[in-house]
């Protein structure tokens, strides 16, 4: 057994033991290693931030787990979930989306999840960068293989958006809103961004990667003021830190529920759920498209996820752009 899986098995034993005490003898028997080897693994877990006490004649007791995004901790609680059937965790990577796309190209299964503590080249849309410091936020990419047309796959951005909104509400009780096409806002500031990437042929999707970046515990002084849109984190808005692990687990569960529903009932339920989180419907907005700015009343989403805007000359269907409320 590799040392990391030895540690994962010890953590699993702690979780499965009702009174929380696991004796050294029990661990050494389960793992098939010496008591000294067990002690070394306990020390290694302590170094990772696990608080483990040793009580004579009772055994080891896990007092507190650090807010680490380990595959083992993430998988616990995702028993029947398609999403998270395989989880890869990087301490540092260029971009979880880039990693998931490569794994998708080499046949990784649907539901694969790539998570990183920090990204050195986190991607936004149109070649922009996503600020991805370590230890505070969540950077996750999910590989899907839906049997839909390439054109339809853009609807999946709205699935990620609804999953993030539901998770924010579940974890903090706060009510997020959405900004077309890929932003989640709290009190009008961006707290999460989504980037879907796809590999496809003319009439067939090979795979889609849902990229989700959520500002969880990033403090105000780590957020630059010169961003395209004012930004915040869940901790700033909630007034207390949030568990990255707890948030990540809920998020993967929500994506799983929504994706099953999407496969069964199509995109309309997810698009309607997104519309319910959007408080700009019926208000005047401006959309910066490639060469022009369109101004009008936002009326909702078309069935493919295009933004519908009523202008002086008729209803425009917008496929890509940056939206802002008029007056800001
Ligand atoms: C996005 O692009 O909002 C998509 C962000 C997707 C990030 C995730 S993290 C996991 C996965 N792996 C990746 O490599 N990417 C995905 P866009 O709408 O283009 O917004 C990018 C702009 O937001 C930047 O140009 C900045 O102005 C601003 N920005 C950068 N980092 C930010 C942050 N952490 N929070 C808020 N705004 C940020």
mmCIF file of C-alpha atoms and ligand atoms in Angstrom:
data_model
loop_
_atom_site.group_PDB
_atom_site.id
_atom_site.type_symbol
_atom_site.label_atom_id
_atom_site.label_comp_id
_atom_site.label_asym_id
_atom_site.label_seq_id
_atom_site.Cartn_x
_atom_site.Cartn_y
_atom_site.Cartn_z
ATOM 1 C CA UNK A 1 0.000 0.000 0.000
ATOM 2 C CA UNK A 2 1.281 3.519 -0.786
ATOM 3 C CA UNK A 3 1.833 5.757 2.226
ATOM 4 C CA UNK A 4 -0.983 8.114 1.185
ATOM 5 C CA UNK A 5 -3.463 5.237 1.007
ATOM 6 C CA UNK A 6 -2.224 3.980 4.410
ATOM 7 C CA UNK A 7 -3.156 7.392 5.772
ATOM 8 C CA UNK A 8 -6.485 7.341 3.953
ATOM 9 C CA UNK A 9 -7.295 3.961 5.492
ATOM 10 C CA UNK A 10 -6.448 5.279 8.974
ATOM 11 C CA UNK A 11 -8.767 8.258 8.413
ATOM 12 C CA UNK A 12 -11.475 5.885 7.236
ATOM 13 C CA UNK A 13 -11.057 3.823 10.427
ATOM 14 C CA UNK A 14 -11.513 6.979 12.525
ATOM 15 C CA UNK A 15 -14.658 7.838 10.603
ATOM 16 C CA UNK A 16 -16.141 4.366 10.948
ATOM 17 C CA UNK A 17 -15.468 4.005 14.678
ATOM 18 C CA UNK A 18 -18.445 5.208 16.711
ATOM 19 C CA UNK A 19 -16.551 6.245 19.906
ATOM 20 C CA UNK A 20 -13.707 7.699 17.864
ATOM 21 C CA UNK A 21 -10.941 5.661 19.529
ATOM 22 C CA UNK A 22 -8.911 3.342 17.319
ATOM 23 C CA UNK A 23 -6.153 1.315 18.923
ATOM 24 C CA UNK A 24 -2.686 1.053 17.427
ATOM 25 C CA UNK A 25 -3.129 -2.743 17.347
ATOM 26 C CA UNK A 26 -6.368 -2.419 15.366
ATOM 27 C CA UNK A 27 -4.753 -0.096 12.814
ATOM 28 C CA UNK A 28 -1.675 -2.291 12.467
ATOM 29 C CA UNK A 29 -3.894 -5.370 11.910
ATOM 30 C CA UNK A 30 -6.116 -3.633 9.331
ATOM 31 C CA UNK A 31 -3.165 -2.214 7.424
ATOM 32 C CA UNK A 32 -0.918 -5.239 7.834
ATOM 33 C CA UNK A 33 2.001 -3.078 9.027
ATOM 34 C CA UNK A 34 3.998 -2.808 12.269
ATOM 35 C CA UNK A 35 2.980 -0.608 15.229
ATOM 36 C CA UNK A 36 6.018 1.575 14.488
ATOM 37 C CA UNK A 37 4.786 2.092 10.922
ATOM 38 C CA UNK A 38 1.362 3.073 12.300
ATOM 39 C CA UNK A 39 2.959 5.591 14.619
ATOM 40 C CA UNK A 40 4.882 7.087 11.660
ATOM 41 C CA UNK A 41 1.645 7.514 9.692
ATOM 42 C CA UNK A 42 -0.055 9.160 12.679
ATOM 43 C CA UNK A 43 2.886 11.566 12.887
ATOM 44 C CA UNK A 44 2.574 12.267 9.144
ATOM 45 C CA UNK A 45 -1.141 13.017 9.575
ATOM 46 C CA UNK A 46 -0.310 15.395 12.445
ATOM 47 C CA UNK A 47 2.127 17.179 10.173
ATOM 48 C CA UNK A 48 -0.671 17.591 7.614
ATOM 49 C CA UNK A 49 -2.679 19.378 10.317
ATOM 50 C CA UNK A 50 -4.793 16.554 11.736
ATOM 51 C CA UNK A 51 -5.136 16.888 15.531
ATOM 52 C CA UNK A 52 -4.837 13.349 16.876
ATOM 53 C CA UNK A 53 -4.527 12.547 20.571
ATOM 54 C CA UNK A 54 -3.109 9.289 21.907
ATOM 55 C CA UNK A 55 -4.822 8.049 25.069
ATOM 56 C CA UNK A 56 -3.103 5.178 26.911
ATOM 57 C CA UNK A 57 -5.077 1.922 26.782
ATOM 58 C CA UNK A 58 -7.800 3.453 24.552
ATOM 59 C CA UNK A 59 -5.906 4.348 21.393
ATOM 60 C CA UNK A 60 -5.790 7.199 18.933
ATOM 61 C CA UNK A 61 -8.570 9.766 18.707
ATOM 62 C CA UNK A 62 -9.108 12.211 15.839
ATOM 63 C CA UNK A 63 -9.988 15.583 17.373
ATOM 64 C CA UNK A 64 -9.930 17.799 14.299
ATOM 65 C CA UNK A 65 -9.315 17.411 10.583
ATOM 66 C CA UNK A 66 -7.689 20.309 8.693
ATOM 67 C CA UNK A 67 -9.567 21.932 5.827
ATOM 68 C CA UNK A 68 -7.603 19.946 3.276
ATOM 69 C CA UNK A 69 -9.034 19.010 -0.064
ATOM 70 C CA UNK A 70 -7.927 15.385 -0.128
ATOM 71 C CA UNK A 71 -9.502 12.903 -2.527
ATOM 72 C CA UNK A 72 -10.376 10.618 0.372
ATOM 73 C CA UNK A 73 -12.134 13.360 2.363
ATOM 74 C CA UNK A 74 -13.953 14.569 -0.735
ATOM 75 C CA UNK A 75 -15.154 11.129 -1.688
ATOM 76 C CA UNK A 76 -16.595 10.438 1.786
ATOM 77 C CA UNK A 77 -20.265 11.267 1.501
ATOM 78 C CA UNK A 78 -20.436 10.958 -2.283
ATOM 79 C CA UNK A 79 -21.290 7.248 -2.232
ATOM 80 C CA UNK A 80 -23.740 6.895 -5.112
ATOM 81 C CA UNK A 81 -22.634 9.981 -6.954
ATOM 82 C CA UNK A 82 -21.590 9.766 -10.592
ATOM 83 C CA UNK A 83 -19.750 13.045 -10.059
ATOM 84 C CA UNK A 84 -16.592 12.262 -8.091
ATOM 85 C CA UNK A 85 -16.345 8.624 -9.178
ATOM 86 C CA UNK A 86 -12.677 9.496 -9.678
ATOM 87 C CA UNK A 87 -11.104 12.481 -7.892
ATOM 88 C CA UNK A 88 -7.628 13.903 -8.574
ATOM 89 C CA UNK A 89 -6.272 16.486 -6.171
ATOM 90 C CA UNK A 90 -3.261 18.684 -6.943
ATOM 91 C CA UNK A 91 -1.545 20.885 -4.425
ATOM 92 C CA UNK A 92 -0.565 23.088 -7.364
ATOM 93 C CA UNK A 93 -1.351 22.863 -11.039
ATOM 94 C CA UNK A 94 -1.531 25.210 -14.001
ATOM 95 C CA UNK A 95 -5.301 24.924 -14.431
ATOM 96 C CA UNK A 96 -7.726 22.229 -13.282
ATOM 97 C CA UNK A 97 -9.601 22.724 -16.573
ATOM 98 C CA UNK A 98 -6.437 22.080 -18.580
ATOM 99 C CA UNK A 99 -5.745 18.921 -16.544
ATOM 100 C CA UNK A 100 -9.316 17.653 -16.893
ATOM 101 C CA UNK A 101 -9.278 18.284 -20.665
ATOM 102 C CA UNK A 102 -6.092 16.212 -21.007
ATOM 103 C CA UNK A 103 -7.550 13.430 -18.864
ATOM 104 C CA UNK A 104 -10.728 13.601 -20.962
ATOM 105 C CA UNK A 105 -8.674 13.181 -24.145
ATOM 106 C CA UNK A 106 -7.045 10.071 -22.712
ATOM 107 C CA UNK A 107 -10.310 8.331 -21.853
ATOM 108 C CA UNK A 108 -10.973 9.327 -18.222
ATOM 109 C CA UNK A 109 -14.490 8.377 -17.113
ATOM 110 C CA UNK A 110 -17.485 10.681 -16.887
ATOM 111 C CA UNK A 111 -17.700 12.168 -13.394
ATOM 112 C CA UNK A 112 -13.933 12.637 -12.987
ATOM 113 C CA UNK A 113 -13.202 15.600 -10.716
ATOM 114 C CA UNK A 114 -9.949 17.575 -10.673
ATOM 115 C CA UNK A 115 -9.307 19.843 -7.702
ATOM 116 C CA UNK A 116 -6.318 22.058 -6.910
ATOM 117 C CA UNK A 117 -5.319 23.949 -3.803
ATOM 118 C CA UNK A 118 -3.841 26.640 -6.068
ATOM 119 C CA UNK A 119 -3.491 27.286 -9.802
ATOM 120 C CA UNK A 120 -0.536 28.944 -11.482
ATOM 121 C CA UNK A 121 -2.439 29.668 -14.711
ATOM 122 C CA UNK A 122 -6.127 29.621 -13.724
ATOM 123 C CA UNK A 123 -8.199 30.438 -16.809
ATOM 124 C CA UNK A 124 -11.086 32.832 -17.269
ATOM 125 C CA UNK A 125 -12.954 33.299 -20.550
ATOM 126 C CA UNK A 126 -11.303 34.722 -23.670
ATOM 127 C CA UNK A 127 -7.765 34.122 -22.436
ATOM 128 C CA UNK A 128 -8.323 36.010 -19.182
ATOM 129 C CA UNK A 129 -6.738 34.888 -15.918
ATOM 130 C CA UNK A 130 -8.463 33.579 -12.797
ATOM 131 C CA UNK A 131 -6.759 34.614 -9.570
ATOM 132 C CA UNK A 132 -6.076 31.337 -7.751
ATOM 133 C CA UNK A 133 -4.132 31.685 -4.475
ATOM 134 C CA UNK A 134 -3.593 28.597 -2.293
ATOM 135 C CA UNK A 135 -5.293 27.583 0.953
ATOM 136 C CA UNK A 136 -8.388 29.747 0.639
ATOM 137 C CA UNK A 137 -10.583 29.022 -2.374
ATOM 138 C CA UNK A 138 -11.983 26.201 -4.457
ATOM 139 C CA UNK A 139 -10.812 25.423 -7.999
ATOM 140 C CA UNK A 140 -12.571 22.418 -9.460
ATOM 141 C CA UNK A 141 -13.198 20.902 -12.879
ATOM 142 C CA UNK A 142 -15.708 18.162 -13.655
ATOM 143 C CA UNK A 143 -15.543 15.921 -16.723
ATOM 144 C CA UNK A 144 -18.857 15.017 -18.394
ATOM 145 C CA UNK A 145 -19.685 13.024 -21.503
ATOM 146 C CA UNK A 146 -23.278 13.942 -22.345
ATOM 147 C CA UNK A 147 -24.764 12.642 -25.593
ATOM 148 C CA UNK A 148 -25.834 16.073 -26.822
ATOM 149 C CA UNK A 149 -24.983 18.222 -29.811
ATOM 150 C CA UNK A 150 -21.973 20.535 -29.404
ATOM 151 C CA UNK A 151 -24.315 23.552 -29.621
ATOM 152 C CA UNK A 152 -26.376 22.275 -26.699
ATOM 153 C CA UNK A 153 -23.390 21.781 -24.408
ATOM 154 C CA UNK A 154 -23.199 25.503 -23.562
ATOM 155 C CA UNK A 155 -26.364 24.977 -21.506
ATOM 156 C CA UNK A 156 -24.213 23.186 -18.942
ATOM 157 C CA UNK A 157 -22.747 26.503 -17.714
ATOM 158 C CA UNK A 158 -26.146 27.211 -16.233
ATOM 159 C CA UNK A 159 -26.076 23.857 -14.475
ATOM 160 C CA UNK A 160 -22.802 24.802 -12.731
ATOM 161 C CA UNK A 161 -24.243 28.211 -11.849
ATOM 162 C CA UNK A 162 -27.348 26.739 -10.225
ATOM 163 C CA UNK A 163 -25.203 24.167 -8.372
ATOM 164 C CA UNK A 164 -22.974 26.942 -6.955
ATOM 165 C CA UNK A 165 -26.001 29.056 -5.933
ATOM 166 C CA UNK A 166 -27.672 26.144 -4.152
ATOM 167 C CA UNK A 167 -24.434 25.289 -2.362
ATOM 168 C CA UNK A 168 -23.862 28.884 -1.245
ATOM 169 C CA UNK A 169 -27.411 28.988 0.152
ATOM 170 C CA UNK A 170 -27.015 25.597 1.857
ATOM 171 C CA UNK A 171 -23.636 26.368 3.415
ATOM 172 C CA UNK A 172 -24.163 30.011 4.442
ATOM 173 C CA UNK A 173 -27.877 30.797 4.228
ATOM 174 C CA UNK A 174 -26.984 33.750 1.959
ATOM 175 C CA UNK A 175 -28.880 34.336 -1.285
ATOM 176 C CA UNK A 176 -26.580 34.589 -4.317
ATOM 177 C CA UNK A 177 -27.617 35.959 -7.690
ATOM 178 C CA UNK A 178 -26.340 35.172 -11.177
ATOM 179 C CA UNK A 179 -24.991 37.325 -13.979
ATOM 180 C CA UNK A 180 -25.109 35.995 -17.549
ATOM 181 C CA UNK A 181 -23.394 33.913 -18.648
ATOM 182 C CA UNK A 182 -21.010 32.636 -16.008
ATOM 183 C CA UNK A 183 -20.859 34.675 -12.811
ATOM 184 C CA UNK A 184 -22.223 34.177 -9.313
ATOM 185 C CA UNK A 185 -22.649 37.313 -7.235
ATOM 186 C CA UNK A 186 -23.131 38.009 -3.537
ATOM 187 C CA UNK A 187 -24.398 41.467 -2.696
ATOM 188 C CA UNK A 188 -23.650 42.473 -6.287
ATOM 189 C CA UNK A 189 -19.998 41.328 -6.229
ATOM 190 C CA UNK A 190 -18.525 38.385 -8.104
ATOM 191 C CA UNK A 191 -17.741 35.436 -5.815
ATOM 192 C CA UNK A 192 -17.532 32.645 -8.393
ATOM 193 C CA UNK A 193 -16.783 32.262 -12.081
ATOM 194 C CA UNK A 194 -17.444 29.381 -14.438
ATOM 195 C CA UNK A 195 -15.578 28.256 -17.514
ATOM 196 C CA UNK A 196 -16.780 25.336 -19.601
ATOM 197 C CA UNK A 197 -14.508 23.811 -22.195
ATOM 198 C CA UNK A 198 -15.392 21.186 -24.736
ATOM 199 C CA UNK A 199 -13.842 18.673 -27.083
ATOM 200 C CA UNK A 200 -16.200 17.854 -29.935
ATOM 201 C CA UNK A 201 -16.658 16.753 -33.520
ATOM 202 C CA UNK A 202 -19.196 18.305 -35.901
ATOM 203 C CA UNK A 203 -22.245 16.613 -34.415
ATOM 204 C CA UNK A 204 -20.924 14.898 -31.312
ATOM 205 C CA UNK A 205 -19.495 15.943 -27.955
ATOM 206 C CA UNK A 206 -16.456 13.956 -26.841
ATOM 207 C CA UNK A 207 -16.351 15.566 -23.444
ATOM 208 C CA UNK A 208 -17.183 18.757 -21.611
ATOM 209 C CA UNK A 209 -15.273 20.144 -18.642
ATOM 210 C CA UNK A 210 -17.209 22.271 -16.157
ATOM 211 C CA UNK A 211 -14.677 24.615 -14.545
ATOM 212 C CA UNK A 212 -15.789 26.236 -11.306
ATOM 213 C CA UNK A 213 -13.790 28.785 -9.298
ATOM 214 C CA UNK A 214 -15.299 29.894 -5.990
ATOM 215 C CA UNK A 215 -13.835 32.565 -3.720
ATOM 216 C CA UNK A 216 -14.437 31.004 -0.318
ATOM 217 C CA UNK A 217 -12.048 32.336 2.337
ATOM 218 C CA UNK A 218 -10.085 34.881 0.314
ATOM 219 C CA UNK A 219 -9.669 37.975 2.555
ATOM 220 C CA UNK A 220 -10.457 41.452 1.228
ATOM 221 C CA UNK A 221 -6.778 42.441 1.076
ATOM 222 C CA UNK A 222 -6.069 39.559 -1.333
ATOM 223 C CA UNK A 223 -8.689 40.775 -3.822
ATOM 224 C CA UNK A 224 -7.299 43.277 -6.340
ATOM 225 C CA UNK A 225 -9.417 46.363 -6.875
ATOM 226 C CA UNK A 226 -8.659 46.472 -10.602
ATOM 227 C CA UNK A 227 -10.821 43.528 -11.700
ATOM 228 C CA UNK A 228 -13.328 43.617 -14.567
ATOM 229 C CA UNK A 229 -16.117 43.376 -12.043
ATOM 230 C CA UNK A 230 -16.059 44.034 -8.259
ATOM 231 C CA UNK A 231 -15.249 40.799 -6.418
ATOM 232 C CA UNK A 232 -15.810 39.268 -3.003
ATOM 233 C CA UNK A 233 -15.590 35.937 -1.173
ATOM 234 C CA UNK A 234 -18.160 33.899 0.708
ATOM 235 C CA UNK A 235 -16.283 34.471 4.000
ATOM 236 C CA UNK A 236 -16.318 38.250 3.514
ATOM 237 C CA UNK A 237 -20.074 38.230 2.916
ATOM 238 C CA UNK A 238 -20.924 35.633 5.592
ATOM 239 C CA UNK A 239 -18.613 37.219 8.179
ATOM 240 C CA UNK A 240 -16.897 33.918 9.019
ATOM 241 C CA UNK A 241 -14.676 31.349 7.293
ATOM 242 C CA UNK A 242 -16.318 28.413 5.539
ATOM 243 C CA UNK A 243 -15.080 24.849 5.177
ATOM 244 C CA UNK A 244 -13.625 24.296 1.711
ATOM 245 C CA UNK A 245 -14.173 20.587 2.103
ATOM 246 C CA UNK A 246 -17.810 20.960 3.172
ATOM 247 C CA UNK A 247 -18.471 23.395 0.327
ATOM 248 C CA UNK A 248 -16.769 21.149 -2.241
ATOM 249 C CA UNK A 249 -18.727 18.075 -1.133
ATOM 250 C CA UNK A 250 -22.079 19.899 -1.289
ATOM 251 C CA UNK A 251 -21.167 21.371 -4.664
ATOM 252 C CA UNK A 252 -20.350 17.975 -6.172
ATOM 253 C CA UNK A 253 -23.598 16.559 -4.762
ATOM 254 C CA UNK A 254 -25.587 19.425 -6.300
ATOM 255 C CA UNK A 255 -23.885 18.979 -9.680
ATOM 256 C CA UNK A 256 -24.705 15.277 -9.505
ATOM 257 C CA UNK A 257 -28.417 15.911 -8.786
ATOM 258 C CA UNK A 258 -28.705 18.574 -11.477
ATOM 259 C CA UNK A 259 -26.844 16.537 -14.095
ATOM 260 C CA UNK A 260 -29.098 13.501 -13.564
ATOM 261 C CA UNK A 261 -32.113 15.781 -13.961
ATOM 262 C CA UNK A 262 -30.563 17.346 -17.097
ATOM 263 C CA UNK A 263 -30.016 13.930 -18.713
ATOM 264 C CA UNK A 264 -33.598 12.936 -17.953
ATOM 265 C CA UNK A 265 -35.515 16.162 -18.550
ATOM 266 C CA UNK A 266 -33.284 18.326 -20.740
ATOM 267 C CA UNK A 267 -31.977 21.818 -20.076
ATOM 268 C CA UNK A 268 -35.197 23.780 -19.508
ATOM 269 C CA UNK A 269 -35.498 23.025 -15.739
ATOM 270 C CA UNK A 270 -31.905 24.174 -15.187
ATOM 271 C CA UNK A 271 -32.401 27.295 -17.337
ATOM 272 C CA UNK A 272 -35.547 28.170 -15.366
ATOM 273 C CA UNK A 273 -33.719 27.618 -12.060
ATOM 274 C CA UNK A 274 -30.974 29.968 -13.310
ATOM 275 C CA UNK A 275 -33.579 32.597 -14.293
ATOM 276 C CA UNK A 276 -34.977 32.443 -10.762
ATOM 277 C CA UNK A 277 -31.521 33.416 -9.381
ATOM 278 C CA UNK A 278 -31.202 36.325 -11.811
ATOM 279 C CA UNK A 279 -32.471 39.598 -10.397
ATOM 280 C CA UNK A 280 -31.785 41.603 -13.577
ATOM 281 C CA UNK A 281 -34.712 40.174 -15.541
ATOM 282 C CA UNK A 282 -36.948 43.071 -16.587
ATOM 283 C CA UNK A 283 -34.210 45.648 -15.953
ATOM 284 C CA UNK A 284 -32.087 47.708 -18.335
ATOM 285 C CA UNK A 285 -28.684 46.180 -19.076
ATOM 286 C CA UNK A 286 -25.750 46.704 -21.391
ATOM 287 C CA UNK A 287 -23.902 43.828 -23.014
ATOM 288 C CA UNK A 288 -20.422 44.301 -24.409
ATOM 289 C CA UNK A 289 -20.204 41.995 -27.406
ATOM 290 C CA UNK A 290 -17.124 41.762 -29.593
ATOM 291 C CA UNK A 291 -17.458 45.030 -31.511
ATOM 292 C CA UNK A 292 -20.593 46.580 -30.164
ATOM 293 C CA UNK A 293 -22.534 47.271 -26.997
ATOM 294 C CA UNK A 294 -26.182 46.223 -26.911
ATOM 295 C CA UNK A 295 -28.535 48.057 -24.574
ATOM 296 C CA UNK A 296 -32.012 46.885 -23.634
ATOM 297 C CA UNK A 297 -34.296 45.106 -21.183
ATOM 298 C CA UNK A 298 -33.197 41.621 -20.196
ATOM 299 C CA UNK A 299 -36.117 39.247 -20.722
ATOM 300 C CA UNK A 300 -34.557 35.846 -19.898
ATOM 301 C CA UNK A 301 -32.808 32.895 -21.496
ATOM 302 C CA UNK A 302 -33.630 31.205 -24.772
ATOM 303 C CA UNK A 303 -33.773 27.398 -24.755
ATOM 304 C CA UNK A 304 -30.111 27.132 -25.755
ATOM 305 C CA UNK A 305 -28.968 29.546 -23.038
ATOM 306 C CA UNK A 306 -28.695 32.613 -25.302
ATOM 307 C CA UNK A 307 -29.448 35.882 -23.503
ATOM 308 C CA UNK A 308 -32.632 37.601 -24.675
ATOM 309 C CA UNK A 309 -32.563 41.399 -24.670
ATOM 310 C CA UNK A 310 -35.434 43.601 -25.876
ATOM 311 C CA UNK A 311 -33.951 46.623 -27.619
ATOM 312 C CA UNK A 312 -35.588 49.554 -29.403
ATOM 313 C CA UNK A 313 -35.486 47.535 -32.642
ATOM 314 C CA UNK A 314 -36.594 44.066 -31.458
ATOM 315 C CA UNK A 315 -35.426 41.106 -29.384
ATOM 316 C CA UNK A 316 -31.702 40.288 -29.680
ATOM 317 C CA UNK A 317 -30.340 36.806 -29.003
ATOM 318 C CA UNK A 318 -26.858 37.174 -27.524
ATOM 319 C CA UNK A 319 -24.471 34.222 -27.524
ATOM 320 C CA UNK A 320 -21.386 35.782 -25.931
ATOM 321 C CA UNK A 321 -20.610 38.977 -24.078
ATOM 322 C CA UNK A 322 -20.123 40.754 -20.751
ATOM 323 C CA UNK A 323 -23.239 42.081 -19.055
ATOM 324 C CA UNK A 324 -23.566 45.007 -16.656
ATOM 325 C CA UNK A 325 -26.523 46.887 -15.224
ATOM 326 C CA UNK A 326 -27.082 50.294 -16.810
ATOM 327 C CA UNK A 327 -25.770 53.076 -14.664
ATOM 328 C CA UNK A 328 -22.703 51.215 -13.341
HETATM 329 C C1 LIG B 1 -14.561 33.498 -15.386
HETATM 330 O O1 LIG B 1 -14.035 34.162 -16.455
HETATM 331 O O2 LIG B 1 -15.230 34.001 -14.518
HETATM 332 C C2 LIG B 1 -14.228 32.023 -15.358
HETATM 333 C C3 LIG B 1 -13.422 31.609 -14.160
HETATM 334 C C4 LIG B 1 -13.257 30.111 -14.082
HETATM 335 C C5 LIG B 1 -12.230 29.711 -13.068
HETATM 336 C C6 LIG B 1 -12.204 28.222 -12.845
HETATM 337 S S1 LIG B 1 -11.173 27.784 -11.497
HETATM 338 C C7 LIG B 1 -11.295 26.112 -11.911
HETATM 339 C C8 LIG B 1 -11.236 26.043 -13.431
HETATM 340 N N1 LIG B 1 -9.872 25.956 -13.899
HETATM 341 C C9 LIG B 1 -9.527 27.041 -14.595
HETATM 342 O O3 LIG B 1 -8.387 27.225 -15.108
HETATM 343 N N2 LIG B 1 -10.571 27.898 -14.681
HETATM 344 C C10 LIG B 1 -11.728 27.364 -14.016
HETATM 345 P P1 LIG B 1 -14.322 35.691 -16.820
HETATM 346 O O4 LIG B 1 -15.791 35.966 -16.812
HETATM 347 O O5 LIG B 1 -13.586 35.905 -18.086
HETATM 348 O O6 LIG B 1 -13.681 36.488 -15.656
HETATM 349 C C11 LIG B 1 -12.280 36.662 -15.552
HETATM 350 C C12 LIG B 1 -12.032 38.037 -14.974
HETATM 351 O O7 LIG B 1 -12.495 38.049 -13.605
HETATM 352 C C13 LIG B 1 -10.558 38.393 -14.900
HETATM 353 O O8 LIG B 1 -10.145 39.059 -16.076
HETATM 354 C C14 LIG B 1 -10.496 39.313 -13.669
HETATM 355 O O9 LIG B 1 -10.842 40.656 -14.013
HETATM 356 C C15 LIG B 1 -11.582 38.761 -12.777
HETATM 357 N N3 LIG B 1 -11.077 37.802 -11.784
HETATM 358 C C16 LIG B 1 -9.929 37.077 -11.828
HETATM 359 N N4 LIG B 1 -9.819 36.288 -10.760
HETATM 360 C C17 LIG B 1 -10.919 36.515 -9.999
HETATM 361 C C18 LIG B 1 -11.376 36.001 -8.764
HETATM 362 N N5 LIG B 1 -10.723 35.042 -8.091
HETATM 363 N N6 LIG B 1 -12.561 36.462 -8.293
HETATM 364 C C19 LIG B 1 -13.272 37.411 -8.952
HETATM 365 N N7 LIG B 1 -12.882 37.935 -10.126
HETATM 366 C C20 LIG B 1 -11.714 37.489 -10.645
#
